mmCIF file of C-alpha atoms and ligand atoms in Angstrom:
data_model
loop_
_atom_site.group_PDB
_atom_site.id
_atom_site.type_symbol
_atom_site.label_atom_id
_atom_site.label_comp_id
_atom_site.label_asym_id
_atom_site.label_seq_id
_atom_site.Cartn_x
_atom_site.Cartn_y
_atom_site.Cartn_z
ATOM 1 C CA MET A 1 12.001 48.207 -17.350
ATOM 2 C CA PHE A 2 13.788 47.415 -14.110
ATOM 3 C CA ASP A 3 17.020 47.961 -12.223
ATOM 4 C CA SER A 4 18.275 47.398 -8.689
ATOM 5 C CA GLY A 5 17.548 51.048 -7.923
ATOM 6 C CA PHE A 6 18.148 54.438 -9.524
ATOM 7 C CA GLY A 7 20.659 53.361 -12.189
ATOM 8 C CA GLY A 8 18.130 52.273 -14.791
ATOM 9 C CA LEU A 9 16.781 55.816 -14.775
ATOM 10 C CA THR A 10 19.662 56.630 -17.142
ATOM 11 C CA VAL A 11 18.029 54.206 -19.589
ATOM 12 C CA ALA A 12 14.528 55.448 -18.719
ATOM 13 C CA ARG A 13 15.601 59.004 -19.642
ATOM 14 C CA ALA A 14 16.625 57.834 -23.122
ATOM 15 C CA PHE A 15 13.315 55.964 -23.506
ATOM 16 C CA LEU A 16 11.224 58.967 -22.492
ATOM 17 C CA ASP A 17 13.077 61.069 -25.051
ATOM 18 C CA LEU A 18 13.043 58.571 -27.930
ATOM 19 C CA LEU A 19 9.695 56.858 -27.280
ATOM 20 C CA PRO A 20 7.573 59.640 -25.768
ATOM 21 C CA GLY A 21 4.275 57.992 -26.686
ATOM 22 C CA GLU A 22 4.882 54.803 -24.680
ATOM 23 C CA ASP A 23 3.623 54.144 -21.140
ATOM 24 C CA LEU A 24 6.924 53.275 -19.440
ATOM 25 C CA VAL A 25 6.702 51.221 -16.233
ATOM 26 C CA TYR A 26 9.921 51.375 -14.205
ATOM 27 C CA VAL A 27 10.716 49.218 -11.175
ATOM 28 C CA GLY A 28 13.659 50.240 -8.970
ATOM 29 C CA ASP A 29 14.383 47.378 -6.583
ATOM 30 C CA THR A 30 15.871 49.742 -3.999
ATOM 31 C CA GLY A 31 14.707 47.511 -1.127
ATOM 32 C CA ARG A 32 17.193 44.867 -2.297
ATOM 33 C CA TYR A 33 19.981 46.903 -3.924
ATOM 34 C CA PRO A 34 22.904 46.534 -4.504
ATOM 35 C CA TYR A 35 22.805 43.573 -6.845
ATOM 36 C CA GLY A 36 26.505 43.742 -7.733
ATOM 37 C CA PRO A 37 27.970 41.936 -4.702
ATOM 38 C CA ARG A 38 25.275 39.226 -4.588
ATOM 39 C CA PRO A 39 25.609 35.732 -6.113
ATOM 40 C CA LEU A 40 24.299 35.766 -9.686
ATOM 41 C CA GLU A 41 21.722 33.044 -8.843
ATOM 42 C CA GLU A 42 20.156 35.329 -6.245
ATOM 43 C CA VAL A 43 20.053 38.249 -8.693
ATOM 44 C CA ALA A 44 18.492 35.936 -11.290
ATOM 45 C CA GLY A 45 15.737 35.110 -8.789
ATOM 46 C CA PHE A 46 14.983 38.822 -8.296
ATOM 47 C CA ALA A 47 14.997 39.370 -12.058
ATOM 48 C CA HIS A 48 12.467 36.575 -12.621
ATOM 49 C CA GLU A 49 10.189 37.936 -9.909
ATOM 50 C CA ILE A 50 10.234 41.484 -11.291
ATOM 51 C CA ALA A 51 9.854 40.340 -14.891
ATOM 52 C CA ARG A 52 6.800 38.219 -13.997
ATOM 53 C CA PHE A 53 5.312 41.160 -12.120
ATOM 54 C CA LEU A 54 5.759 43.496 -15.105
ATOM 55 C CA VAL A 55 4.305 40.999 -17.563
ATOM 56 C CA ASP A 56 1.427 39.765 -15.387
ATOM 57 C CA GLU A 57 0.411 42.966 -13.598
ATOM 58 C CA HIS A 58 1.367 45.620 -16.141
ATOM 59 C CA ASP A 59 0.906 43.707 -19.386
ATOM 60 C CA VAL A 60 4.154 45.048 -20.854
ATOM 61 C CA LYS A 61 4.800 44.469 -24.562
ATOM 62 C CA LEU A 62 8.593 44.689 -24.185
ATOM 63 C CA LEU A 63 10.814 44.049 -21.152
ATOM 64 C CA VAL A 64 14.088 45.940 -20.741
ATOM 65 C CA VAL A 65 16.545 44.655 -18.161
ATOM 66 C CA ALA A 66 18.060 48.086 -17.435
ATOM 67 C CA CYS A 67 20.663 46.594 -15.107
ATOM 68 C CA ASN A 68 23.880 45.006 -16.308
ATOM 69 C CA THR A 69 24.162 42.711 -13.302
ATOM 70 C CA ALA A 70 20.632 41.355 -13.762
ATOM 71 C CA ALA A 71 21.175 41.047 -17.517
ATOM 72 C CA ALA A 72 24.404 39.112 -16.909
ATOM 73 C CA ALA A 73 22.540 36.869 -14.466
ATOM 74 C CA ALA A 74 19.267 36.196 -16.244
ATOM 75 C CA LEU A 75 18.821 37.678 -19.727
ATOM 76 C CA ASP A 76 18.903 34.390 -21.632
ATOM 77 C CA GLU A 77 16.594 32.644 -19.146
ATOM 78 C CA LEU A 78 14.101 35.518 -19.285
ATOM 79 C CA ARG A 79 14.111 35.382 -23.075
ATOM 80 C CA ASP A 80 13.288 31.671 -22.915
ATOM 81 C CA GLU A 81 10.642 32.077 -20.238
ATOM 82 C CA LEU A 82 8.627 35.100 -21.327
ATOM 83 C CA ASP A 83 6.285 35.579 -24.242
ATOM 84 C CA VAL A 84 7.309 39.218 -24.784
ATOM 85 C CA PRO A 85 10.600 40.394 -26.322
ATOM 86 C CA VAL A 86 13.290 40.877 -23.668
ATOM 87 C CA MET A 87 16.334 43.083 -24.098
ATOM 88 C CA GLY A 88 19.310 44.008 -21.952
ATOM 89 C CA VAL A 89 21.926 46.723 -21.927
ATOM 90 C CA ILE A 90 25.126 44.755 -22.466
ATOM 91 C CA GLU A 91 24.998 44.149 -26.217
ATOM 92 C CA PRO A 92 23.804 47.684 -27.101
ATOM 93 C CA GLY A 93 26.593 49.128 -24.939
ATOM 94 C CA VAL A 94 29.246 46.971 -26.554
ATOM 95 C CA ARG A 95 28.095 47.997 -30.031
ATOM 96 C CA SER A 96 28.524 51.652 -29.065
ATOM 97 C CA LEU A 97 31.911 50.950 -27.477
ATOM 98 C CA VAL A 98 33.486 49.320 -30.509
ATOM 99 C CA ARG A 99 32.137 52.123 -32.703
ATOM 100 C CA ALA A 100 33.624 54.775 -30.417
ATOM 101 C CA THR A 101 37.246 53.593 -30.291
ATOM 102 C CA GLU A 102 39.926 54.728 -32.706
ATOM 103 C CA THR A 103 42.965 53.135 -31.061
ATOM 104 C CA GLY A 104 41.286 49.787 -30.331
ATOM 105 C CA ARG A 105 42.161 50.064 -26.630
ATOM 106 C CA VAL A 106 38.851 49.965 -24.784
ATOM 107 C CA SER A 107 37.638 49.429 -21.256
ATOM 108 C CA VAL A 108 34.470 48.316 -19.509
ATOM 109 C CA ILE A 109 33.734 49.023 -15.850
ATOM 110 C CA GLY A 110 30.916 47.368 -13.937
ATOM 111 C CA THR A 111 29.850 45.707 -10.717
ATOM 112 C CA VAL A 112 31.700 42.728 -9.275
ATOM 113 C CA GLY A 113 28.841 40.449 -10.379
ATOM 114 C CA THR A 114 28.866 41.734 -13.958
ATOM 115 C CA VAL A 115 32.641 41.536 -14.325
ATOM 116 C CA ARG A 116 32.818 38.075 -12.760
ATOM 117 C CA SER A 117 30.035 36.756 -15.013
ATOM 118 C CA GLY A 118 32.233 37.185 -18.094
ATOM 119 C CA ALA A 119 29.262 38.665 -19.991
ATOM 120 C CA TYR A 120 31.219 41.669 -21.292
ATOM 121 C CA GLN A 121 34.304 39.674 -22.197
ATOM 122 C CA HIS A 122 31.991 37.381 -24.179
ATOM 123 C CA ALA A 123 30.000 40.207 -25.804
ATOM 124 C CA VAL A 124 33.117 42.134 -26.876
ATOM 125 C CA ALA A 125 34.685 38.983 -28.326
ATOM 126 C CA GLY A 126 31.363 38.305 -30.107
ATOM 127 C CA THR A 127 31.627 41.536 -32.095
ATOM 128 C CA GLY A 128 34.796 40.308 -33.773
ATOM 129 C CA ALA A 129 36.189 43.843 -33.477
ATOM 130 C CA PRO A 130 39.995 43.964 -33.121
ATOM 131 C CA VAL A 131 40.063 45.568 -29.675
ATOM 132 C CA ALA A 132 42.114 45.100 -26.510
ATOM 133 C CA LEU A 133 39.751 45.082 -23.517
ATOM 134 C CA THR A 134 40.602 46.198 -19.999
ATOM 135 C CA ILE A 135 37.802 45.329 -17.596
ATOM 136 C CA ALA A 136 37.552 46.591 -14.026
ATOM 137 C CA ALA A 137 35.036 46.132 -11.227
ATOM 138 C CA CYS A 138 34.065 49.229 -9.270
ATOM 139 C CA PRO A 139 32.563 48.052 -5.959
ATOM 140 C CA GLY A 140 31.151 50.984 -4.017
ATOM 141 C CA PHE A 141 30.202 53.214 -6.973
ATOM 142 C CA VAL A 142 26.543 52.117 -6.896
ATOM 143 C CA GLU A 143 26.213 52.910 -3.193
ATOM 144 C CA PHE A 144 27.425 56.484 -3.762
ATOM 145 C CA VAL A 145 24.791 57.012 -6.464
ATOM 146 C CA GLU A 146 22.040 55.475 -4.326
ATOM 147 C CA ARG A 147 22.959 57.971 -1.594
ATOM 148 C CA GLY A 148 22.737 60.805 -4.121
ATOM 149 C CA GLU A 149 26.470 61.494 -3.631
ATOM 150 C CA THR A 150 27.912 61.761 -7.122
ATOM 151 C CA GLU A 151 30.718 64.313 -6.818
ATOM 152 C CA SER A 152 32.157 64.087 -3.300
ATOM 153 C CA ASP A 153 35.866 63.885 -2.406
ATOM 154 C CA GLN A 154 35.238 60.347 -1.147
ATOM 155 C CA VAL A 155 33.862 59.085 -4.451
ATOM 156 C CA HIS A 156 36.755 60.802 -6.253
ATOM 157 C CA VAL A 157 39.309 59.012 -4.067
ATOM 158 C CA LEU A 158 37.567 55.689 -4.668
ATOM 159 C CA ALA A 159 37.443 56.357 -8.419
ATOM 160 C CA GLU A 160 41.188 57.100 -8.538
ATOM 161 C CA ARG A 161 41.919 53.742 -6.956
ATOM 162 C CA LEU A 162 39.434 51.640 -8.936
ATOM 163 C CA LEU A 163 40.110 53.268 -12.308
ATOM 164 C CA ALA A 164 43.906 52.998 -12.079
ATOM 165 C CA PRO A 165 44.000 49.962 -14.449
ATOM 166 C CA VAL A 166 41.898 51.905 -16.981
ATOM 167 C CA VAL A 167 44.269 54.885 -16.883
ATOM 168 C CA GLU A 168 47.255 52.533 -17.093
ATOM 169 C CA ALA A 169 45.839 50.828 -20.222
ATOM 170 C CA LYS A 170 45.624 54.180 -22.080
ATOM 171 C CA VAL A 171 42.192 53.387 -23.507
ATOM 172 C CA ASP A 172 40.344 55.893 -25.695
ATOM 173 C CA ALA A 173 36.802 54.594 -24.971
ATOM 174 C CA LEU A 174 35.320 53.535 -21.655
ATOM 175 C CA LEU A 175 31.954 51.778 -21.432
ATOM 176 C CA LEU A 176 29.997 52.460 -18.271
ATOM 177 C CA GLY A 177 28.868 48.864 -17.823
ATOM 178 C CA CYS A 178 26.564 49.628 -14.912
ATOM 179 C CA THR A 179 23.537 51.819 -15.442
ATOM 180 C CA HIS A 180 24.295 53.773 -12.263
ATOM 181 C CA TYR A 181 27.671 54.978 -13.527
ATOM 182 C CA PRO A 182 26.548 57.752 -15.918
ATOM 183 C CA TYR A 183 25.601 59.681 -12.780
ATOM 184 C CA LEU A 184 29.309 59.583 -11.845
ATOM 185 C CA ALA A 185 30.427 60.780 -15.291
ATOM 186 C CA ARG A 186 32.037 63.959 -14.032
ATOM 187 C CA THR A 187 34.073 62.149 -11.393
ATOM 188 C CA ILE A 188 35.050 59.387 -13.833
ATOM 189 C CA THR A 189 36.154 61.915 -16.474
ATOM 190 C CA ASP A 190 38.162 63.842 -13.891
ATOM 191 C CA VAL A 191 40.089 60.629 -13.219
ATOM 192 C CA VAL A 192 40.506 59.137 -16.719
ATOM 193 C CA GLY A 193 40.833 62.426 -18.615
ATOM 194 C CA ARG A 194 38.755 64.275 -21.203
ATOM 195 C CA ASP A 195 40.375 62.372 -24.093
ATOM 196 C CA VAL A 196 38.605 59.168 -23.091
ATOM 197 C CA VAL A 197 35.109 58.881 -24.596
ATOM 198 C CA LEU A 198 32.608 57.733 -21.980
ATOM 199 C CA VAL A 199 30.083 55.365 -23.523
ATOM 200 C CA SER A 200 26.720 54.690 -21.902
ATOM 201 C CA SER A 201 24.369 51.970 -23.122
ATOM 202 C CA ALA A 202 21.242 54.099 -22.619
ATOM 203 C CA ASP A 203 20.777 55.659 -26.059
ATOM 204 C CA GLU A 204 21.698 52.552 -28.023
ATOM 205 C CA THR A 205 19.317 50.502 -25.843
ATOM 206 C CA ALA A 206 16.479 52.921 -26.571
ATOM 207 C CA PHE A 207 17.192 52.772 -30.320
ATOM 208 C CA GLU A 208 17.185 48.967 -30.189
ATOM 209 C CA ALA A 209 13.843 49.067 -28.360
ATOM 210 C CA LEU A 210 12.435 51.360 -31.044
ATOM 211 C CA ASP A 211 13.577 48.877 -33.712
ATOM 212 C CA LEU A 212 11.990 45.943 -31.854
ATOM 213 C CA LEU A 213 8.689 47.761 -31.392
ATOM 214 C CA ALA A 214 8.723 48.846 -35.038
ATOM 215 C CA ILE A 215 9.336 45.256 -36.205
ATOM 216 C CA GLY A 216 6.313 44.189 -34.133
ATOM 217 C CA ASP A 217 4.381 47.185 -35.490
ATOM 218 C CA VAL A 218 3.495 48.235 -31.933
ATOM 219 C CA VAL A 219 5.141 51.664 -31.629
ATOM 220 C CA ARG A 220 2.784 54.149 -29.987
ATOM 221 C CA PRO A 221 3.652 57.573 -31.361
ATOM 222 C CA ALA A 222 3.203 60.693 -29.298
ATOM 223 C CA SER A 223 1.066 63.475 -30.687
ATOM 224 C CA PRO A 224 0.828 67.150 -29.668
ATOM 225 C CA GLY A 225 -2.067 66.307 -27.337
ATOM 226 C CA ARG A 226 -0.871 62.965 -26.051
ATOM 227 C CA ARG A 227 2.294 61.693 -24.441
ATOM 228 C CA GLY A 228 2.823 58.413 -22.625
ATOM 229 C CA ALA A 229 2.210 58.253 -18.875
ATOM 230 C CA PRO A 230 5.255 56.829 -17.069
ATOM 231 C CA THR A 231 4.834 54.856 -13.836
ATOM 232 C CA PHE A 232 7.674 54.569 -11.313
ATOM 233 C CA LEU A 233 7.647 51.880 -8.634
ATOM 234 C CA SER A 234 10.108 51.094 -5.864
ATOM 235 C CA SER A 235 10.588 48.218 -3.436
ATOM 236 C CA GLY A 236 12.123 50.647 -0.929
ATOM 237 C CA ASP A 237 10.776 53.958 0.347
ATOM 238 C CA PRO A 238 8.670 55.403 -2.519
ATOM 239 C CA THR A 239 8.877 58.970 -1.172
ATOM 240 C CA ARG A 240 12.655 58.898 -1.231
ATOM 241 C CA PHE A 241 12.572 57.217 -4.639
ATOM 242 C CA ALA A 242 10.514 60.085 -6.028
ATOM 243 C CA GLU A 243 12.754 62.715 -4.407
ATOM 244 C CA LEU A 244 16.160 61.472 -5.518
ATOM 245 C CA GLY A 245 14.790 59.873 -8.675
ATOM 246 C CA GLY A 246 13.216 63.173 -9.694
ATOM 247 C CA GLN A 247 16.575 64.922 -9.276
ATOM 248 C CA LEU A 248 18.326 62.276 -11.357
ATOM 249 C CA LEU A 249 15.732 61.697 -14.106
ATOM 250 C CA GLY A 250 13.848 64.960 -14.325
ATOM 251 C CA PRO A 251 10.300 66.200 -13.879
ATOM 252 C CA GLU A 252 8.599 63.083 -15.267
ATOM 253 C CA LEU A 253 9.379 61.378 -11.956
ATOM 254 C CA GLY A 254 7.160 63.353 -9.628
ATOM 255 C CA HIS A 255 5.639 60.419 -7.811
ATOM 256 C CA ALA A 256 6.562 56.777 -7.100
ATOM 257 C CA GLY A 257 4.464 53.851 -5.925
ATOM 258 C CA SER A 258 5.317 50.579 -4.213
ATOM 259 C CA VAL A 259 5.667 47.064 -5.556
ATOM 260 C CA PRO A 260 3.974 44.175 -3.711
ATOM 261 C CA TRP A 261 7.252 42.878 -2.227
ATOM 262 C CA ALA A 262 8.245 46.357 -0.906
ATOM 263 C CA ARG A 263 9.865 46.495 2.514
HETATM 264 N N1 DGL B 1 22.587 49.391 -12.233
HETATM 265 C C1 DGL B 1 23.056 48.071 -11.883
HETATM 266 C C2 DGL B 1 23.912 47.524 -13.015
HETATM 267 O O1 DGL B 1 23.817 48.037 -14.110
HETATM 268 C C3 DGL B 1 23.714 48.152 -10.548
HETATM 269 C C4 DGL B 1 23.735 46.883 -9.808
HETATM 270 C C5 DGL B 1 23.837 47.006 -8.314
HETATM 271 O O2 DGL B 1 22.808 47.223 -7.687
HETATM 272 O O3 DGL B 1 24.924 46.773 -7.790
HETATM 273 O O4 DGL B 1 24.649 46.564 -12.856
#
């Protein structure tokens, strides 16, 4: 599994809970975050490099692109290129979103790259669900999370400005279309109101992974004496990754290593 940084840990948490017997390998590309403002071709290049590393060096049996921006940039190409199943977070999130709405007015928020790619507009239309979609980019949100600043006055002020179109559209379900955003859930709810259901792709992605592994008959169950051993790797400072990552994910992230292209 990989992300530009700490965001994919929201997906990793769901995997650790639902698939406790598996040996999760997580790469946070913190040395090159944020992905959101970069051209999609550049993000696709990073995604290919990380995917190859996980397949070649860690022999993964399933690859999860736990980053919406990278999934928007490279999911189809990775599926064509790799011999292991590859899944993203966009389609699972959209499935949860259309299930969650009662009024049919829904919203997706994400990075500039994700919103500009059209991936969510396409995925929502692909469900055939009769929904009206309001989509908004939230530049700056990822940087607050990467600094460990999830509830400051500054992030609240930014959220009020960026989420104004969502409030205006009177949606009843809001998909957090960036894996960093669940860490801002309190701030986002303060702005959009408690009546709006916040939808994260993490749980649905983990359930889809379980289905894929079960179809391939390669699920590794946990037993009372054996749980999987997660590995966390960063392309930035691994000590800081373990510190903030441990606060965000929980005790499973006690230590982080480096990837070969680390700064
Ligand atoms: N977590 C990534 C996503 O889901 C954030 C991308 C970024 O680094 O800007 O899009």
